Coordinates of C-alpha atoms and ligand atoms in Angstrom, one line a residue:
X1 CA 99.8 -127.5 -37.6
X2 CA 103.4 -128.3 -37.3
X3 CA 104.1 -129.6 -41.0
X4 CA 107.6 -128.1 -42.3
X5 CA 107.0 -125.5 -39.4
X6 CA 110.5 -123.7 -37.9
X7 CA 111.3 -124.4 -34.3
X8 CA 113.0 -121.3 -33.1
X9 CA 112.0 -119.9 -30.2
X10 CA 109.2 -120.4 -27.3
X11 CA 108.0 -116.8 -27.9
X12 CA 106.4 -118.6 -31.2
X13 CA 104.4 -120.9 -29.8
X14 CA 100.9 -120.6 -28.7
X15 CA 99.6 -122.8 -25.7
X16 CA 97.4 -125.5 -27.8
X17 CA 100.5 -125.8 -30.0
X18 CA 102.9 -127.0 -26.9
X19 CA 100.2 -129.2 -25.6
X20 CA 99.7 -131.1 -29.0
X21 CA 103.7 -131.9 -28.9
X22 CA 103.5 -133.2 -25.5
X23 CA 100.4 -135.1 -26.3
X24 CA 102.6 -136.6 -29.3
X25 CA 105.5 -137.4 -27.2
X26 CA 103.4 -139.3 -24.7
X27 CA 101.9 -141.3 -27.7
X28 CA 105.5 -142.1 -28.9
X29 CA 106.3 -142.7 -25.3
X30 CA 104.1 -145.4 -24.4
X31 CA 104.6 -147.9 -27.8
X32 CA 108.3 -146.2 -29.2
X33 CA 109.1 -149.2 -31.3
X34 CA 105.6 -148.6 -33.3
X35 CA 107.3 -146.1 -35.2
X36 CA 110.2 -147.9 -36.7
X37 CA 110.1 -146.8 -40.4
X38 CA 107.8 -143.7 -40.0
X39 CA 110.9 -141.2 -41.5
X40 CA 112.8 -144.0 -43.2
X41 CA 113.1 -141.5 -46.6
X42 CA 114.4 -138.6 -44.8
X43 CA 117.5 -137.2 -44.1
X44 CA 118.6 -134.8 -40.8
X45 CA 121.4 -132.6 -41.2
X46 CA 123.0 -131.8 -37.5
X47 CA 125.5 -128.5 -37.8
X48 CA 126.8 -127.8 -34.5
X49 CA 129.1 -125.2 -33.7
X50 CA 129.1 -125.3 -30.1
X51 CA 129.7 -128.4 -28.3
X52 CA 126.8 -130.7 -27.4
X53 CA 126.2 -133.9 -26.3
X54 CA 122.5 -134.1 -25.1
X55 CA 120.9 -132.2 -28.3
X56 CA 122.8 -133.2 -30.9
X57 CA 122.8 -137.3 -29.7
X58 CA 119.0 -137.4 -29.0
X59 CA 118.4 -136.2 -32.4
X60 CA 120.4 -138.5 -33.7
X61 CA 118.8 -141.1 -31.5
X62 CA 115.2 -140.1 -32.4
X63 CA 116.5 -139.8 -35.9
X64 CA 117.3 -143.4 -36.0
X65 CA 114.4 -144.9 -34.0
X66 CA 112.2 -143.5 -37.3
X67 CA 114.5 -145.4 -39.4
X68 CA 115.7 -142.0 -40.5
X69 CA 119.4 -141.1 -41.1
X70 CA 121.8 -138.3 -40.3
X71 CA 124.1 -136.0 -41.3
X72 CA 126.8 -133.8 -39.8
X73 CA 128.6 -131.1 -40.9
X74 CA 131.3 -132.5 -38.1
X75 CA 134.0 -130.2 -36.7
X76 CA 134.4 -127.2 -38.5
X77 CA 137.9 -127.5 -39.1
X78 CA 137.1 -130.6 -41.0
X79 CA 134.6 -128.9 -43.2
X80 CA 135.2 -126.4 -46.2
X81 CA 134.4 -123.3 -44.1
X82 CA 138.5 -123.7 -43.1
X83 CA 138.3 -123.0 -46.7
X84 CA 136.8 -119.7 -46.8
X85 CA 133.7 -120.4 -47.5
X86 CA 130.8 -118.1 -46.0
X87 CA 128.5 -119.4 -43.1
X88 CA 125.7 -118.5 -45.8
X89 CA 126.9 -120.7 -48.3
X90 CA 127.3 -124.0 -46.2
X91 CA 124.1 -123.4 -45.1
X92 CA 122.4 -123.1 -48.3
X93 CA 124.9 -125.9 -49.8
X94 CA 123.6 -128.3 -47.1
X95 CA 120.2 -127.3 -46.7
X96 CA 120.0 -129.4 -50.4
X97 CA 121.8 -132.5 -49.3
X98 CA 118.6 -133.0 -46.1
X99 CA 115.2 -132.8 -45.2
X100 CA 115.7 -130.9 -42.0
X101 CA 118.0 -129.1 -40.3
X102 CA 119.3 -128.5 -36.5
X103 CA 121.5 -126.2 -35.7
X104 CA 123.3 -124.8 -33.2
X105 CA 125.2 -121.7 -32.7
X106 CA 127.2 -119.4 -30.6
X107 CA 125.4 -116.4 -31.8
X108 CA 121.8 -115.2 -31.0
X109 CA 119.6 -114.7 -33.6
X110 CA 121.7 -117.3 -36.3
X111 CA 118.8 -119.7 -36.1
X112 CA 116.5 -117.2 -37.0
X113 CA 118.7 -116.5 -39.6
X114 CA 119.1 -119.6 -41.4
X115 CA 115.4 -120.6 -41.4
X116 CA 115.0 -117.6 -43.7
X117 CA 117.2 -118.4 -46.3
X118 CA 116.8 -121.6 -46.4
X119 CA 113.5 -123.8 -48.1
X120 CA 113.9 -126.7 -45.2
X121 CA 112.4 -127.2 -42.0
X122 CA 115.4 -125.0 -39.1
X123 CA 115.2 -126.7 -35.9
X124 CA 117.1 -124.2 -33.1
X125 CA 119.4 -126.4 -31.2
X126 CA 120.5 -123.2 -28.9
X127 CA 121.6 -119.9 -30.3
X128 CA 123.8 -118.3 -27.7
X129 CA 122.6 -116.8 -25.3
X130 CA 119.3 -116.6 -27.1
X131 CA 116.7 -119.5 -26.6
X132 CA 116.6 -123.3 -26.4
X133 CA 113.4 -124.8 -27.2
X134 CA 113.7 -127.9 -27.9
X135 CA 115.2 -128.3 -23.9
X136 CA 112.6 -126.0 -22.6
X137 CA 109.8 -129.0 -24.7
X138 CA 111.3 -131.5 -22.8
X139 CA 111.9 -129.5 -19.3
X140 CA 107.7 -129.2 -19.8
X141 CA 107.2 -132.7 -20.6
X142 CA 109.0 -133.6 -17.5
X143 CA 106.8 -131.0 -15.3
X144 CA 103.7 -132.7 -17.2
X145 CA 104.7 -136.2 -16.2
X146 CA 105.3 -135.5 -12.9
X147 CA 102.2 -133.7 -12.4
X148 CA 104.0 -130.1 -11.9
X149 CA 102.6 -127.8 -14.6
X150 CA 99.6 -126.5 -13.0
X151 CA 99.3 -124.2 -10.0
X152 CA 103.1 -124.9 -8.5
X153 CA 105.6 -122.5 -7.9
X154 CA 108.7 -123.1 -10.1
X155 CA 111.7 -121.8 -8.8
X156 CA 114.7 -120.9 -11.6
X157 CA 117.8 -120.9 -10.1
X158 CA 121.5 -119.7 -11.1
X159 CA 122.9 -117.9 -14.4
X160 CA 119.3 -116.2 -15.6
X161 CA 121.3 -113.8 -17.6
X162 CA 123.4 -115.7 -20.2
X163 CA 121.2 -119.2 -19.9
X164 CA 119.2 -120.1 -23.0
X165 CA 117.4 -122.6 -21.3
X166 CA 116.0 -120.4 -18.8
X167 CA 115.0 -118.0 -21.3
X168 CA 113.3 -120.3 -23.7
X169 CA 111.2 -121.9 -20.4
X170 CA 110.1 -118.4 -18.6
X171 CA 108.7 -117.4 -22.1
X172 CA 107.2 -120.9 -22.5
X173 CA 105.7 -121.0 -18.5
X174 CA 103.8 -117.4 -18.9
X175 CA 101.2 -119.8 -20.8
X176 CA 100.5 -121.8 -17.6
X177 CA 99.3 -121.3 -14.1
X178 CA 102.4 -121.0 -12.3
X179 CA 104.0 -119.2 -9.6
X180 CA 108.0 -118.1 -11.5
X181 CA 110.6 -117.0 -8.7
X182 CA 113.8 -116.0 -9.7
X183 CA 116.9 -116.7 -7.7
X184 CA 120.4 -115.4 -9.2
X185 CA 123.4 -113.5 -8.0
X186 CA 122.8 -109.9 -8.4
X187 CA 125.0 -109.9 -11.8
X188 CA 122.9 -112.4 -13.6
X189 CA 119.4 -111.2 -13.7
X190 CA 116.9 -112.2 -16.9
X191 CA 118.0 -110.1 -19.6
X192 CA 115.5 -106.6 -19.5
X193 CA 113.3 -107.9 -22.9
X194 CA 112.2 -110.7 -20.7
X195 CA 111.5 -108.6 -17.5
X196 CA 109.6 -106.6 -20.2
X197 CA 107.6 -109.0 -21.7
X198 CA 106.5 -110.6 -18.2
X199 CA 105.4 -106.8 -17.0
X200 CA 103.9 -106.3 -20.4
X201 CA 102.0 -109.2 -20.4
X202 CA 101.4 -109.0 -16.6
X203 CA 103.0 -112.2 -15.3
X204 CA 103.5 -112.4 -11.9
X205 CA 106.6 -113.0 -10.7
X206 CA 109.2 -113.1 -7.8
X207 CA 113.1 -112.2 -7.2
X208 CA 115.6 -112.9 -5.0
X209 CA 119.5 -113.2 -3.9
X210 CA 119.2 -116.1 -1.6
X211 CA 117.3 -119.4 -2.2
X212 CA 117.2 -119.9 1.6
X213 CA 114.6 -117.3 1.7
X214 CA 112.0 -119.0 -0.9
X215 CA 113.0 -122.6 -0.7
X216 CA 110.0 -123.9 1.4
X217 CA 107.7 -122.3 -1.2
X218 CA 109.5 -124.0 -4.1
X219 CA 107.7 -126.9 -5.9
X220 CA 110.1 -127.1 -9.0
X221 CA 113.8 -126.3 -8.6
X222 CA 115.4 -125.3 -12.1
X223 CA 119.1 -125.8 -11.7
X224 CA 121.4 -124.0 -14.1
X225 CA 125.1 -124.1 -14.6
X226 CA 126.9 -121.2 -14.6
X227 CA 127.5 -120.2 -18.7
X228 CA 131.4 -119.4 -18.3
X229 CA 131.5 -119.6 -22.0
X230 CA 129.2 -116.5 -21.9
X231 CA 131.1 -114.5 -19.7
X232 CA 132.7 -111.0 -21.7
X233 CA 135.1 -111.3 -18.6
X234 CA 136.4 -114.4 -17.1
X235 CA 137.0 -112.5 -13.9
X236 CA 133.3 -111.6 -14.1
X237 CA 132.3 -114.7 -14.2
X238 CA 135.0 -116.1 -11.0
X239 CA 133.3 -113.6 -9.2
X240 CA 129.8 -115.7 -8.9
X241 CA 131.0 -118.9 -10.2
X242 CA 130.5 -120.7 -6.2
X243 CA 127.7 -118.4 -5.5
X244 CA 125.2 -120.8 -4.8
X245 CA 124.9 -125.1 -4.3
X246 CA 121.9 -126.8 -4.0
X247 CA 122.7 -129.4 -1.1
X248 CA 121.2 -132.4 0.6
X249 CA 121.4 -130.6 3.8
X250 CA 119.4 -127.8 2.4
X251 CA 116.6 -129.8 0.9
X252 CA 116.2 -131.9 3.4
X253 CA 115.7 -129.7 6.3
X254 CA 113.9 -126.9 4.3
X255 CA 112.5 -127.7 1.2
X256 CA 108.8 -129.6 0.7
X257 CA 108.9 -133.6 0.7
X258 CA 107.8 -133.8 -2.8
X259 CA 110.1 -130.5 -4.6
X260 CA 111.5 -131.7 -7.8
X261 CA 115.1 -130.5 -9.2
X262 CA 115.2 -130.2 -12.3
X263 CA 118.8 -129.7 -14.0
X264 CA 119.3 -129.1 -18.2
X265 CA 122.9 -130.3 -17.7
X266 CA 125.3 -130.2 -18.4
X267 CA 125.8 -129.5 -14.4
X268 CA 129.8 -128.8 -12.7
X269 CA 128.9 -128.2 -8.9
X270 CA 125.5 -126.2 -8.5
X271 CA 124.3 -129.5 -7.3
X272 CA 125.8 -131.3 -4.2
X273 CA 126.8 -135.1 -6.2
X274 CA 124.6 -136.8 -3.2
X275 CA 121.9 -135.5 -4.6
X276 CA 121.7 -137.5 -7.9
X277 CA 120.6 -140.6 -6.1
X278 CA 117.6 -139.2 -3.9
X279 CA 114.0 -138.9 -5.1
X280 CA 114.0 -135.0 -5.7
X281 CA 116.4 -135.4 -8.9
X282 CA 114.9 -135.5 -12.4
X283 CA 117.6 -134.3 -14.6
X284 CA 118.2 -137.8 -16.0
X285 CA 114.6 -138.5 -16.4
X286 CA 114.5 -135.1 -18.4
X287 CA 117.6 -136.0 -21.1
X288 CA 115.6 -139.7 -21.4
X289 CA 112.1 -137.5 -22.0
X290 CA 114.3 -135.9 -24.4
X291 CA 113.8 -138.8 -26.8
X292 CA 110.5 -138.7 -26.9
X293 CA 110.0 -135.2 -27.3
X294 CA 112.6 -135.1 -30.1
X295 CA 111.1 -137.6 -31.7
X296 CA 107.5 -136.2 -31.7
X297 CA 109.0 -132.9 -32.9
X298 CA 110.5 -134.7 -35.8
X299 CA 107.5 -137.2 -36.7
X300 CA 105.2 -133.4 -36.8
X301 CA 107.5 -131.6 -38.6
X302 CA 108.7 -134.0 -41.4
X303 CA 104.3 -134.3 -41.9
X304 CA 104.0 -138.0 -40.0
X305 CA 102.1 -136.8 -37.1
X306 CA 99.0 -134.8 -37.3
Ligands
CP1 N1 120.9 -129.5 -22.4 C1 121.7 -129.4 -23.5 O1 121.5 -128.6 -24.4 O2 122.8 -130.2 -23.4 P1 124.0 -130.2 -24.5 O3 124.7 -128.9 -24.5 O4 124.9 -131.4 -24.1 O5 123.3 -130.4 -25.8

């Protein structure tokens, strides 16, 4: 099913397909060191050209725990592109030296791009403002473990617009049974192809300015950092940067005992600091579910897993 298969974008998955990975990361969860030497011929190549540190490092980590190795194109100063030489070329120069490739990029559409001109397996490890889906994997894992992917309300909160994540995960949760509510400043609403394809397909869903309004409904809280990088206009993006916070205060007093918050990080101050320590966060459970996902991904694609 997943043999040599592209990972691109949610939009290309079909429900069975995301259940199968999960299944495969909870296998590799519960005995991880069984798998010591299952990708010990194969090679990774790792071409970021955005900063990372979650993505690219679990890769590398779930690389390695298969007895696999990596390679990376490194900064691209370092590389021969200062030379001149066209994004096409590296690609195709690289895509001989690995067995699989993840990428990521600072322009929608690129990973799309490379998986068709190149004869290797294209994992998308964020394409601008495009999708995400090896987070959004892991963000579902998490909501499977804790029992939170069936009949809940998940509520996405904070830069809908330019966030990848969030885009990746709403395509991804119209194949559930879940409540969506939206909650953004009134500048950063889903891009309009998503709004379409949730009226086309005819997903329910809910919007708002103010999470006070829809917080005791809220099962899930997805967190998301404002994308300055994004922004065409930095002024645009001063203008909502402190729009919202997530507090203790406003948890406690409002929100149900058992809400989850949920968080792809990198986070700067959407989320009060106090909060890390108390039982609603997740968002270091998710980046260590990462591993496991990552690694289930890789075992299916490089043909180890069924
Ligand atoms: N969540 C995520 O993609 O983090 P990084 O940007 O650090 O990879």
């Amino acid at each position: 099913m997943f043999k040599n298969r592209d990972i691109i974008s949610m939009a290309d998955f079909s429900r069975e397909e995301i259940d199968h990975i999960l299944d495969v990361a909870e296998m590799v969860e519960k005995n991880p060191t069984d798998y010591n030497n299952l990708l010990n011929n194969k090679i990774m190549a790792l071409l970021f050209f955005e900063p990372s540190t979650r993505t690219r490092m679990s890769f590398e980590s779930a690389m390695y725990r298969f007895g696999g190795k990596c390679i990376d194109l490194g900064p691209i100063d370092a590389s021969s592109l200062k030379k001149g030489e066209s994004f096409t070329d590296t690609i195709k120069v690289v895509s001989r030296y690995a067995d699989l490739m993840v990428i990521r990029h600072p322009a929608d559409g690129v990973a799309r791009y490379v998986s068709e001109i190149v004869d290797i397996p294209i994992i998308n490890g964020g394409d601008g403002t495009g999708q995400h889906p090896t987070q959004t994997l892991l963000d579902l894992f998490t909501l499977k473990k804790e029992n939170k992917l069936e009949r809940v309300n998940i509520g996405i909160v904070g830069d809908l617009k330019y966030s990848r994540t969030v885009h990746s995960l709403v395509y991804a949760l119209t194949l559930y049974d879940v409540e969506m509510t939206f909650i953004y400043p009134p500048s950063l609403r889903l891009p309009d192809g998503i709004i379409e394809y949730l009226v086309k397909n005819k997903i329910k869903y809910k919007e708002c300015n103010d999470i006070e309004e829809v917080i005791e409904d809220i099962d899930v809280l997805y967190v998301t950092r404002i994308q300055q990088e994004r922004f065409p206009d930095v002024s645009e993006y001063y203008a909502v940067s402190d729009s919202y916070k997530i507090t203790k205060n406003l948890l406690e007093s409002k929100a149900k005992d058992d809400l989850i918050l949920l968080h792809p990080l990198p986070k700067k101050n959407e989320i009060e600091k106090e909060l890390d320590e108390t039982h609603y966060a997740k968002y270091f459970l998710q980046v260590e579910y990462g591993i496991y996902v990552r690694m289930a991904l890789l075992g299916l694609i490089m043909g180890a897993f069924e």
